CSV table of C-alpha atoms in Angstrom, one decimal:
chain,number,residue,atom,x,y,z
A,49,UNK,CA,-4.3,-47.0,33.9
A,50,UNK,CA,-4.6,-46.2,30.7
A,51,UNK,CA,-7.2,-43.9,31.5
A,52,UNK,CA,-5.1,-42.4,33.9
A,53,UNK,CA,-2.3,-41.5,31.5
A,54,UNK,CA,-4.7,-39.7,28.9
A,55,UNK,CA,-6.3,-37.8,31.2
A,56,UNK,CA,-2.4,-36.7,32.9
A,57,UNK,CA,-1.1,-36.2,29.3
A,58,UNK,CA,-4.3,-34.3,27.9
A,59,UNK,CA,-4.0,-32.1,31.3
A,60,UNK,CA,-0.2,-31.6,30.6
A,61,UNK,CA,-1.5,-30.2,27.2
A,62,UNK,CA,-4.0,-28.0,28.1
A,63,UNK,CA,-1.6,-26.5,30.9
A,64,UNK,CA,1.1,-25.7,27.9
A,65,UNK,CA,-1.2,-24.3,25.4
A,66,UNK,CA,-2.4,-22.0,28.8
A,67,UNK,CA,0.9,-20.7,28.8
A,68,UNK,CA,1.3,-20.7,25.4
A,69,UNK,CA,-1.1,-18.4,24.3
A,70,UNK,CA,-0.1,-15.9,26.8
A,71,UNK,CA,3.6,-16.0,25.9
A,72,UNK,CA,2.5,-15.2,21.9
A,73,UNK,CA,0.3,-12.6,22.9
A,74,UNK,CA,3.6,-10.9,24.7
A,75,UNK,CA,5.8,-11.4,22.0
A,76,UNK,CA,3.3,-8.8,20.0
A,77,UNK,CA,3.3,-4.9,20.9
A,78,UNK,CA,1.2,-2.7,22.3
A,79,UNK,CA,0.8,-0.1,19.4
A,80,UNK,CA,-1.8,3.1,20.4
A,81,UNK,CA,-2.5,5.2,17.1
A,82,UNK,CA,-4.7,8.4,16.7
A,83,UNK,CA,-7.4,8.7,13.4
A,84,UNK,CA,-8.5,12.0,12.3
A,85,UNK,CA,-11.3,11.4,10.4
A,86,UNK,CA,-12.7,14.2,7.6
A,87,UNK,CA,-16.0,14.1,9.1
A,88,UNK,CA,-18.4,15.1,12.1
A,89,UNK,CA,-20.2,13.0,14.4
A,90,UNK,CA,-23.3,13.5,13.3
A,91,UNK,CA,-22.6,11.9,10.2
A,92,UNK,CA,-22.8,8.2,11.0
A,93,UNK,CA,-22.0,6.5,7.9
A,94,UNK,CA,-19.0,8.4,7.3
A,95,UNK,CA,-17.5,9.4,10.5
A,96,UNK,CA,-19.1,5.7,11.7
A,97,UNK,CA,-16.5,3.9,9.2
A,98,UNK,CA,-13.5,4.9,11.4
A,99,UNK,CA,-15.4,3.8,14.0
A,100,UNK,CA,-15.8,0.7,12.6
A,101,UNK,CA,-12.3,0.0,11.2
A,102,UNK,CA,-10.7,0.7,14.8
A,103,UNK,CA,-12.8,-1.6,16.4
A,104,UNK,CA,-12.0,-4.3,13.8
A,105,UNK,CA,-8.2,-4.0,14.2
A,106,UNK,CA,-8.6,-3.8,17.8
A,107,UNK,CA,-10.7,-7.5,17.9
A,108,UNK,CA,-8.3,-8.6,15.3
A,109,UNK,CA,-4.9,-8.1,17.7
A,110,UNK,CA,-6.7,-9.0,21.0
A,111,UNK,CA,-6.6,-5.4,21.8
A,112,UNK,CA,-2.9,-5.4,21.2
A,113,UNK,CA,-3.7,-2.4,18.1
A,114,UNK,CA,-5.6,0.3,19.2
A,115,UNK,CA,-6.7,3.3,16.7
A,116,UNK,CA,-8.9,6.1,18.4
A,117,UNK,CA,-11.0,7.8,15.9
A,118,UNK,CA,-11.6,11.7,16.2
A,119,UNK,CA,-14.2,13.6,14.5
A,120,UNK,CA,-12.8,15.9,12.2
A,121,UNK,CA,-11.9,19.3,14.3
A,122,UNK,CA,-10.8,17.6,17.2
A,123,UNK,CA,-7.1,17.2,15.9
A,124,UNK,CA,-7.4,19.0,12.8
A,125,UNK,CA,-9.9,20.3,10.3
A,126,UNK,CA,-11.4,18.4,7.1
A,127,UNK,CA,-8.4,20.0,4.9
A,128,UNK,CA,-5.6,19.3,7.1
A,129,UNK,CA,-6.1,15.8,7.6
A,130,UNK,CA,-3.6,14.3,4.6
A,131,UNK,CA,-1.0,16.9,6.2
A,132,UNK,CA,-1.4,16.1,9.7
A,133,UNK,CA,-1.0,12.4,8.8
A,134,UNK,CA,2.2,13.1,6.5
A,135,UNK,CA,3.7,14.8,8.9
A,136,UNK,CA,3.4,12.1,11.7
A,137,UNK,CA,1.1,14.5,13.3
A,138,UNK,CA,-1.5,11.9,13.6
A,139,UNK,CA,-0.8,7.8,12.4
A,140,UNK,CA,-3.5,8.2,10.1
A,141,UNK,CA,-7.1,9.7,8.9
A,142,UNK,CA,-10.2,8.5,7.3
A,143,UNK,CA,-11.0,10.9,4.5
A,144,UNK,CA,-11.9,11.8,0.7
A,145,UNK,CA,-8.5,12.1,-1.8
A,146,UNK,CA,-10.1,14.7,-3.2
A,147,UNK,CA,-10.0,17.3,-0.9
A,148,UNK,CA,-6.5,17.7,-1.7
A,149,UNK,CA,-7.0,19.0,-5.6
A,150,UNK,CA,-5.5,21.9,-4.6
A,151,UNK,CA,-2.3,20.2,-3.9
A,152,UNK,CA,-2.1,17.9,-7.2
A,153,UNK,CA,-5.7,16.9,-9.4
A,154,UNK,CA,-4.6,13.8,-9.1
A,155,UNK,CA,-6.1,13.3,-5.8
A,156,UNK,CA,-8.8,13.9,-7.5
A,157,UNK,CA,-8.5,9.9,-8.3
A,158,UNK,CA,-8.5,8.8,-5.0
A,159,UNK,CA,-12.5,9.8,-5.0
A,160,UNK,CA,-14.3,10.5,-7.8
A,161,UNK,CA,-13.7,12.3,-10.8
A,162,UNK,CA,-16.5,13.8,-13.0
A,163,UNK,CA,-18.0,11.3,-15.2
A,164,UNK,CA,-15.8,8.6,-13.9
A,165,UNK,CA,-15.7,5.3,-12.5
A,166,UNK,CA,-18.9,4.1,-10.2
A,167,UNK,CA,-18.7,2.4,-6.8
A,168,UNK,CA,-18.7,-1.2,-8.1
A,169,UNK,CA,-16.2,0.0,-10.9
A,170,UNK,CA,-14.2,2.0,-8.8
A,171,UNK,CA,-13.8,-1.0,-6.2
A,172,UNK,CA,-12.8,-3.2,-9.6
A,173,UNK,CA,-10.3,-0.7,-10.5
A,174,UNK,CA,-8.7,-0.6,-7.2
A,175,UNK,CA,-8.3,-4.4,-6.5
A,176,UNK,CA,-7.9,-5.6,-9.5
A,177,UNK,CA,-7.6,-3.3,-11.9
A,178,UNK,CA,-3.7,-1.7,-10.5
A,179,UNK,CA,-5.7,1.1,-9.0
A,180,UNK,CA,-4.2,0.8,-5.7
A,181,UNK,CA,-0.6,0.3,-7.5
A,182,UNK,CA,-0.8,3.5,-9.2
A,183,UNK,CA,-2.4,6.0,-6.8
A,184,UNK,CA,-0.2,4.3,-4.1
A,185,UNK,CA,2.8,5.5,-6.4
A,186,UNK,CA,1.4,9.3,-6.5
A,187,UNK,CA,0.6,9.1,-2.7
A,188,UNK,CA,3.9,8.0,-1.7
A,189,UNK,CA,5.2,11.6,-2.4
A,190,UNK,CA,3.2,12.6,0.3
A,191,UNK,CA,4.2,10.6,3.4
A,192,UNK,CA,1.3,8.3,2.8
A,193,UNK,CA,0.2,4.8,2.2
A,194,UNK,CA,-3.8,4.5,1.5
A,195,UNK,CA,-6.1,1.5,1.4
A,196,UNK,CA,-9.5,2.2,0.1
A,197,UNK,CA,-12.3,2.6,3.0
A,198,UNK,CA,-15.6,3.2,2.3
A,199,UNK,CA,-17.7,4.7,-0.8
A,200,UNK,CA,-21.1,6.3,-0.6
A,201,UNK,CA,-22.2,5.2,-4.3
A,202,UNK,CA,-23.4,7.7,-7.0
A,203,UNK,CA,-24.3,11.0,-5.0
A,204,UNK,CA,-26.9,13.7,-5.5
A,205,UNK,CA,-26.9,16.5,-7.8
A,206,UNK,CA,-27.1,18.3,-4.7
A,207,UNK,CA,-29.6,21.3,-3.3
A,208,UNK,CA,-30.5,24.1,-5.1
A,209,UNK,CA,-32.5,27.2,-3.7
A,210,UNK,CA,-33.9,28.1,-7.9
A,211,UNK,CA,-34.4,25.9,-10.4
A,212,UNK,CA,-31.7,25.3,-13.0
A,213,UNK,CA,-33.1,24.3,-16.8
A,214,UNK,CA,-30.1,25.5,-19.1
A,215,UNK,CA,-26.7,26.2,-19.2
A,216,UNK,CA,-27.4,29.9,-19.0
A,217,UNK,CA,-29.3,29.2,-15.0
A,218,UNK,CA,-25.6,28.3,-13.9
A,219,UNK,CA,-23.7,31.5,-14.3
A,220,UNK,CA,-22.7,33.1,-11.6
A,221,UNK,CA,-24.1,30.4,-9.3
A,222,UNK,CA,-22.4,30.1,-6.1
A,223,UNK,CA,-22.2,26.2,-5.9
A,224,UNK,CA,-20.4,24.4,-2.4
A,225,UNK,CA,-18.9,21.4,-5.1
A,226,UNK,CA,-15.6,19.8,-4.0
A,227,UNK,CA,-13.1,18.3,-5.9
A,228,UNK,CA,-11.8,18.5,-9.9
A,229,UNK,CA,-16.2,19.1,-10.3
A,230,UNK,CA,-15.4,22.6,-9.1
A,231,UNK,CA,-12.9,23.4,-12.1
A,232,UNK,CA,-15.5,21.9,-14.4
A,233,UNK,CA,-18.9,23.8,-13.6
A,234,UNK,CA,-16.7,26.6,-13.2
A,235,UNK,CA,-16.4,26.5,-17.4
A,236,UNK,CA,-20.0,26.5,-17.3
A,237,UNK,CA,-20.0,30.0,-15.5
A,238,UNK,CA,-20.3,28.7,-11.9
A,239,UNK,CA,-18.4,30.1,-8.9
A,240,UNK,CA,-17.5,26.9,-7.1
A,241,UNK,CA,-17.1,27.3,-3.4
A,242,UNK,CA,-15.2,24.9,-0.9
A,243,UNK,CA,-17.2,24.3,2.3
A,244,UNK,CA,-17.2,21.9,5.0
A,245,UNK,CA,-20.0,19.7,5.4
A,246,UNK,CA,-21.1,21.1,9.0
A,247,UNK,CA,-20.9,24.4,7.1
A,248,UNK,CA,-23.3,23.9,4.5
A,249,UNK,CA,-26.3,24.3,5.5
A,250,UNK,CA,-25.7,27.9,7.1
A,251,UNK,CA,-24.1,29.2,4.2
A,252,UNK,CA,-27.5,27.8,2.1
A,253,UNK,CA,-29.7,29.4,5.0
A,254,UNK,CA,-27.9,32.8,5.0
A,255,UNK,CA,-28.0,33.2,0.8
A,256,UNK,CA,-23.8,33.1,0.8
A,257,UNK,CA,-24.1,30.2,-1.1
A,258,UNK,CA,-27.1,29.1,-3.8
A,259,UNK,CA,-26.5,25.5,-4.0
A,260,UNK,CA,-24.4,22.9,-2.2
A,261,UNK,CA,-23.8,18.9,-2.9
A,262,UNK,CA,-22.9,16.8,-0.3
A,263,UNK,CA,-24.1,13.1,-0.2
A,264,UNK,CA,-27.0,11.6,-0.7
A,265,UNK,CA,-30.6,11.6,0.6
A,266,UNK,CA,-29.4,9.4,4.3
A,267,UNK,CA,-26.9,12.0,5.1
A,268,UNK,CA,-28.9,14.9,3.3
A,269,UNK,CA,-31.5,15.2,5.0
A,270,UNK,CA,-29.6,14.7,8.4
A,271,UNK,CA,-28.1,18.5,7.4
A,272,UNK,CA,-31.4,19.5,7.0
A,273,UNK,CA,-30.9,20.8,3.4
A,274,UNK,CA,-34.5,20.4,2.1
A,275,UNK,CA,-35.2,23.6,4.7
A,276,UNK,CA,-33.3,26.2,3.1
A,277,UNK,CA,-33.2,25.0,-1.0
A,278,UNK,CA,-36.3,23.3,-2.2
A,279,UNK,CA,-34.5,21.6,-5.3
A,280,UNK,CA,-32.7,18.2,-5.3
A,281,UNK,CA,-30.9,17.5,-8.4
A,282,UNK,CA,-30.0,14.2,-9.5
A,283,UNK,CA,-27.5,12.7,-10.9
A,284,UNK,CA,-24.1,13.7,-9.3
A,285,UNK,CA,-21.9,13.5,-12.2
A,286,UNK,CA,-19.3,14.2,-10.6
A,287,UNK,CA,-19.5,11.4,-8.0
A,288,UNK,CA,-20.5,8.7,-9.8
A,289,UNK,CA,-19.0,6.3,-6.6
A,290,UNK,CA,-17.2,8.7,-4.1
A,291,UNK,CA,-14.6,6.6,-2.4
A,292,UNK,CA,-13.2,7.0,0.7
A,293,UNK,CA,-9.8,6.2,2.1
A,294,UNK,CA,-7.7,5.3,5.2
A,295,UNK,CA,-4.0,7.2,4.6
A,296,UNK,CA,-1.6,5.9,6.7
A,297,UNK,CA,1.8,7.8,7.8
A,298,UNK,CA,4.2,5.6,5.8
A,299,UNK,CA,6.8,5.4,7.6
A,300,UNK,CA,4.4,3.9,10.7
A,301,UNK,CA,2.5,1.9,8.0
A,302,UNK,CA,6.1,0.1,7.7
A,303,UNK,CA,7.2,0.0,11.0
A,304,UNK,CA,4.0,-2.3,11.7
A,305,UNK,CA,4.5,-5.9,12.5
A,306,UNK,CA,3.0,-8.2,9.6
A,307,UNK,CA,-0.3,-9.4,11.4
A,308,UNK,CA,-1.2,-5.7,12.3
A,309,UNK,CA,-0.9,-4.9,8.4
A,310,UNK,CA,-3.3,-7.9,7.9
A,311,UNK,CA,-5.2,-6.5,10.0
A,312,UNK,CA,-5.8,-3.2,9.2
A,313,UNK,CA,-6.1,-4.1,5.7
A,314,UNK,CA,-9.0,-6.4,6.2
A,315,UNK,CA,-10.7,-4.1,8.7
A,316,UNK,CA,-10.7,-1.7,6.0
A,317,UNK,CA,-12.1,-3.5,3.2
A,318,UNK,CA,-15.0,-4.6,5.8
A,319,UNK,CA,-15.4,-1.2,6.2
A,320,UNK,CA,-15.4,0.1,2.2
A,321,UNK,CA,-17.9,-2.8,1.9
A,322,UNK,CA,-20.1,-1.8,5.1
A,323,UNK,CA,-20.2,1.7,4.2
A,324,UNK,CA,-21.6,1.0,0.7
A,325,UNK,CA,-24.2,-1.5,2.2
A,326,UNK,CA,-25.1,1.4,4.2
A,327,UNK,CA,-25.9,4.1,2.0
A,328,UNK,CA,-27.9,1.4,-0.6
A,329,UNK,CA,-30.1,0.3,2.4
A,330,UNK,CA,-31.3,3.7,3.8
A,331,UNK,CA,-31.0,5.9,1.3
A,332,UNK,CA,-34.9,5.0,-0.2
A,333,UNK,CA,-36.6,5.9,3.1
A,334,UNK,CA,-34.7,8.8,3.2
A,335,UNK,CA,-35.6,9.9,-0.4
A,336,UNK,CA,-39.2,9.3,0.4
A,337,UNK,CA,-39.0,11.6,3.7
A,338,UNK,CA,-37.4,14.1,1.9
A,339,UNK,CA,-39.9,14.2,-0.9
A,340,UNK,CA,-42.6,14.0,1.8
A,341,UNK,CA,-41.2,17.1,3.3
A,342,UNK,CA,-41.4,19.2,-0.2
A,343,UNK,CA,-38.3,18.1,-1.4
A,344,UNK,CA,-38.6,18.5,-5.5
A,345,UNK,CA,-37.1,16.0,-7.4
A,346,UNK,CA,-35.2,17.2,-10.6
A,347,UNK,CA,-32.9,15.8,-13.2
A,348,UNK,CA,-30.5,17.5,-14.9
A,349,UNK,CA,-31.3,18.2,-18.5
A,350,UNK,CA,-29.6,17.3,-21.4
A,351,UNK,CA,-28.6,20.4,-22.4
A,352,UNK,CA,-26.3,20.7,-19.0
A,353,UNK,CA,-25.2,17.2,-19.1
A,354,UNK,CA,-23.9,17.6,-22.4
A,355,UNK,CA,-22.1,20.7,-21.5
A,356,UNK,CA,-20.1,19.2,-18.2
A,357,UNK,CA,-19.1,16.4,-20.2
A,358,UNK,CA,-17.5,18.1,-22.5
A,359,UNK,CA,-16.0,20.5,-20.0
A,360,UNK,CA,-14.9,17.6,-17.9
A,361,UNK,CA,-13.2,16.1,-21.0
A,362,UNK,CA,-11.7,19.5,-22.2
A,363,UNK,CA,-10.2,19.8,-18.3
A,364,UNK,CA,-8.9,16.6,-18.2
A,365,UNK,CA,-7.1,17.6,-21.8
A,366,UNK,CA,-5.5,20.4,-20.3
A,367,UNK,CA,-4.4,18.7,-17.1
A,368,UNK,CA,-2.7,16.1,-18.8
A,369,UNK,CA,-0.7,18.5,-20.8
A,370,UNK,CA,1.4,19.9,-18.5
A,371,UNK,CA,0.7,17.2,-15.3
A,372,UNK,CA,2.3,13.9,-16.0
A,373,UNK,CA,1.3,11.9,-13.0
A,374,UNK,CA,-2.6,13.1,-13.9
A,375,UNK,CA,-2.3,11.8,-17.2
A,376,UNK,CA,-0.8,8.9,-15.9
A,377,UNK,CA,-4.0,7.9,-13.7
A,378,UNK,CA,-6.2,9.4,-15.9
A,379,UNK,CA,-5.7,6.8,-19.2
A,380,UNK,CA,-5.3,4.1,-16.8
A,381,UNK,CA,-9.2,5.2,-15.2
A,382,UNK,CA,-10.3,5.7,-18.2
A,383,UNK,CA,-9.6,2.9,-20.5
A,384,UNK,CA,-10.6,0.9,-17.4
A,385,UNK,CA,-14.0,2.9,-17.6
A,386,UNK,CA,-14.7,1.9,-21.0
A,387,UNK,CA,-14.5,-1.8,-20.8
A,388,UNK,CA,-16.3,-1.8,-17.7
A,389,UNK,CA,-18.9,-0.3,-19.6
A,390,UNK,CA,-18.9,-2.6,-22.7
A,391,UNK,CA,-20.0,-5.3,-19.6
A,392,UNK,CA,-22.5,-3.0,-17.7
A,393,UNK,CA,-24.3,-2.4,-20.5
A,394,UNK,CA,-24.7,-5.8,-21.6
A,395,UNK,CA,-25.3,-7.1,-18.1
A,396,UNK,CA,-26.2,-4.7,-15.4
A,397,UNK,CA,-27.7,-1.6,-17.1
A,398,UNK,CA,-30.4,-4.4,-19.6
A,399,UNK,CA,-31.7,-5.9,-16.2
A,400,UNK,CA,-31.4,-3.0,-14.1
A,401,UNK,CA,-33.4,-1.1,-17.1
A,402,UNK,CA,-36.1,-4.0,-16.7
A,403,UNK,CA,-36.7,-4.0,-13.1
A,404,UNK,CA,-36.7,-0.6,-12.9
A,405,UNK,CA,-39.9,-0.4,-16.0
A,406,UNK,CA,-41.5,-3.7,-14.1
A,407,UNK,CA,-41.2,-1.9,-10.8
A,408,UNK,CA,-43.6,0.7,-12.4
A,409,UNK,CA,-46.1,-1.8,-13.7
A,410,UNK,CA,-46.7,-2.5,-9.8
C-alpha cells in the first residue's frame, strides 16, 4: 500500500513539473535580433565569435533568444556597423571600437591604443579595473551598450613590400593602419590609409598601398599577404591586445528581460575568452607556414620604436587638451598600465624571459 501511494504521489509530481516547465518557458518571449558583425566570412576567428555568442544565447534561453549573425556587407559595411546599431537599424554588431576614431579618439579605447594595455591587461582593466564603467559612460552617447567580446592578443607589425630600418624608410609610406596608430605614424611622415580587411590585399597587389597590418600570422596568411609584400614586421605597437566588442542598441539592451541579459553577457565573455584561446593556439603553425613560404621576419628597430613612442605620447598630450572624455579614459588606462607593469615584470615578463632563452637551448 505503501508502495502504491509513493509510486501515485511521485507520478503526480512528475506530471506537475511536465507541465511546469512548459508553462515557464511561455511566460518568456520569443525575442529575434539581427548582428552585423565587422568582418567577412572568411575570417573565422573573428567573424566565428558572433557565431559563437548567438549560439550561446540561443542554448541559454531554450531557443527563446535568437541573434543571427551577418557578415559584414550583408546589412552594412565594417564603418557603419556602430551607426546601424545606434540607430535601431540592427539590435547589435560584433566589431572593433576603434573604427570609430573618426567620430571621437576615444573609441580608440574600446580596442587598442598605441603602446597600451595587452590582452590579459586589457581584460583586467575591463572587469575589474572600471573599464567597462567608463567606456560604457562615453558609449552611452551613442545609443550603445558594449560588453567586451573577443581579443586577438598583441598583433603584427604588419606587411611591408620594402624593408623599413629608420625613421627616414617611413615617409611617405602608404600604410593601411586603423585606429589612433594612424594619427601617430602619420608624425613619423606616413600616409595612413583606412582599408577594409577584404580590401587589403588588392590594394598591396596593385602598389596603391605599400604596407598594410591586419592580425596576426592565423588570419594573415588566410589574406594571402606574404604574396604581394615579403616583409612581416613585429611587434604591433599599436595593438598590443586588440579587443573586440558586442554594442548593443541601448534602448533594446534595456527592454531585455533579466535572464536574456544574463545571458548574453555570459555568452560574450565565453566568447572574449574563446577568441583569445584561438589566436594563441594557431597562430605558431601559421607563423611557421608563413616563414616557410618566404615570409621575412623583421623587428622594428630601436630607432622607430623610440620615435612612435614618443609620437604616441605627444598625440595623446594633444588630445587630452581640448577632448575631455579622452583624457578622462586615457589617465584611467594608463595609470592602470603602469601598475600592471610593476607585476608583469616581476612575474610574467622574468619567466616568460626564461622559457623563452631555455626554449633555445633545445
Amino acid at each position: 500500500m505503501k508502495r502504491r501511494q509513493f509510486l501515485q504521489t511521485a507520478s503526480a509530481g512528475l506530471a506537475a513539473g511536465a507541465v511546469a516547465k512548459p508553462a515557464i518557458a511561455q511566460s518568456m518571449p520569443e525575442v529575434r535580433w539581427r548582428l552585423t558583425s565587422g568582418f567577412p566570412k572568411s575570417l573565422d576567428a573573428l567573424y566565428g565569435d558572433a557565431e559563437l555568442f548567438a549560439k550561446s544565447v540561443s542554448e541559454a534561453t531554450d531557443g527563446k533568444f535568437q541573434i543571427q549573425p551577418f557578415a559584414s556587407g550583408e546589412i552594412v559595411g565594417t564603418f557603419q556597423a556602430l551607426d546601424a546599431v545606434g540607430n535601431a537599424t540592427v539590435e547589435m554588431a560584433h566589431t572593433a571600437s576603434y573604427y570609430y576614431v573618426g567620430k571621437d579618439p576615444t573609441f580608440a579605447f574600446g580596442t587598442a591604443a598605441p603602446f597600451g594595455l595587452n590582452a590579459r591587461q586589457l581584460n583586467a582593466w575591463m572587469y575589474h579595473g572600471g573599464g567597462m564603467d567608463v567606456m560604457n559612460q562615453f558609449y552611452d552617447k551613442f545609443g550603445v551598450y558594449a560588453i567586451p567580446g573577443g581579443n586577438t592578443g598583441t598583433q603584427m607589425g604588419g606587411w611591408f613590400r620594402k624593408e623599413v630600418k629608420t625613421v627616414d624608410d617611413l615617409k611617405g609610406l602608404k600604410f593601411r593602419i586603423a585606429g589612433l596608430a594612424g594619427q601617430v605614424v602619420a608624425k613619423l611622415g606616413v600616409v595612413p590609409q583606412q582599408v577594409a580587411g577584404g580590401d587589403i590585399y588588392p590594394a598591396l597587389e596593385r602598389g596603391t598601398i605599400d604596407a598594410a597590418e591586419w592580425v596576426g600570422p592565423y588570419d594573415d596568411e588566410k589574406l594571402g599577404f606574404n604574396k604581394v609584400a615579403p616583409f612581416y614586421y613585429y611587434p604591433g605597437w599599436w595593438e598590443c591586445g586588440a579587443m573586440l566588442h558586442f554594442f548593443f542598441n541601448k534602448a533594446k539592451w534595456e527592454e531585455l528581460p533579466k535572464p536574456y541579459k544574463a545571458a548574453a553577457t555570459a555568452a560574450a565573455a565565453y566568447a572574449n575568452v574563446d577568441m583569445l584561446a584561438k589566436y594563441d593556439a594557431r597562430n605558431p603553425a601559421a607563423l611557421r607556414r608563413l616563414v616557410g613560404a618566404g615570409a621575412q621576419l623583421r623587428p622594428f628597430s630601436q630607432e622607430i620604436m623610440e620615435a612612435s613612442y614618443k609620437a604616441a605620447n605627444e598625440l595623446y598630450d594633444e588630445i587630452s587638451a581640448k577632448n575631455p572624455d579622452f583624457k578622462k579614459v586615457y589617465e584611467a588606462v594608463r595609470a592602470f598600465r603602469n601598475e600592471e607593469y610593476l607585476w608583469f615584470q616581476v612575474g610574467e615578463y622574468s619567466y616568460d624571459n626564461f622559457m623563452i632563452r631555455a626554449r633555445a637551448r633545445g
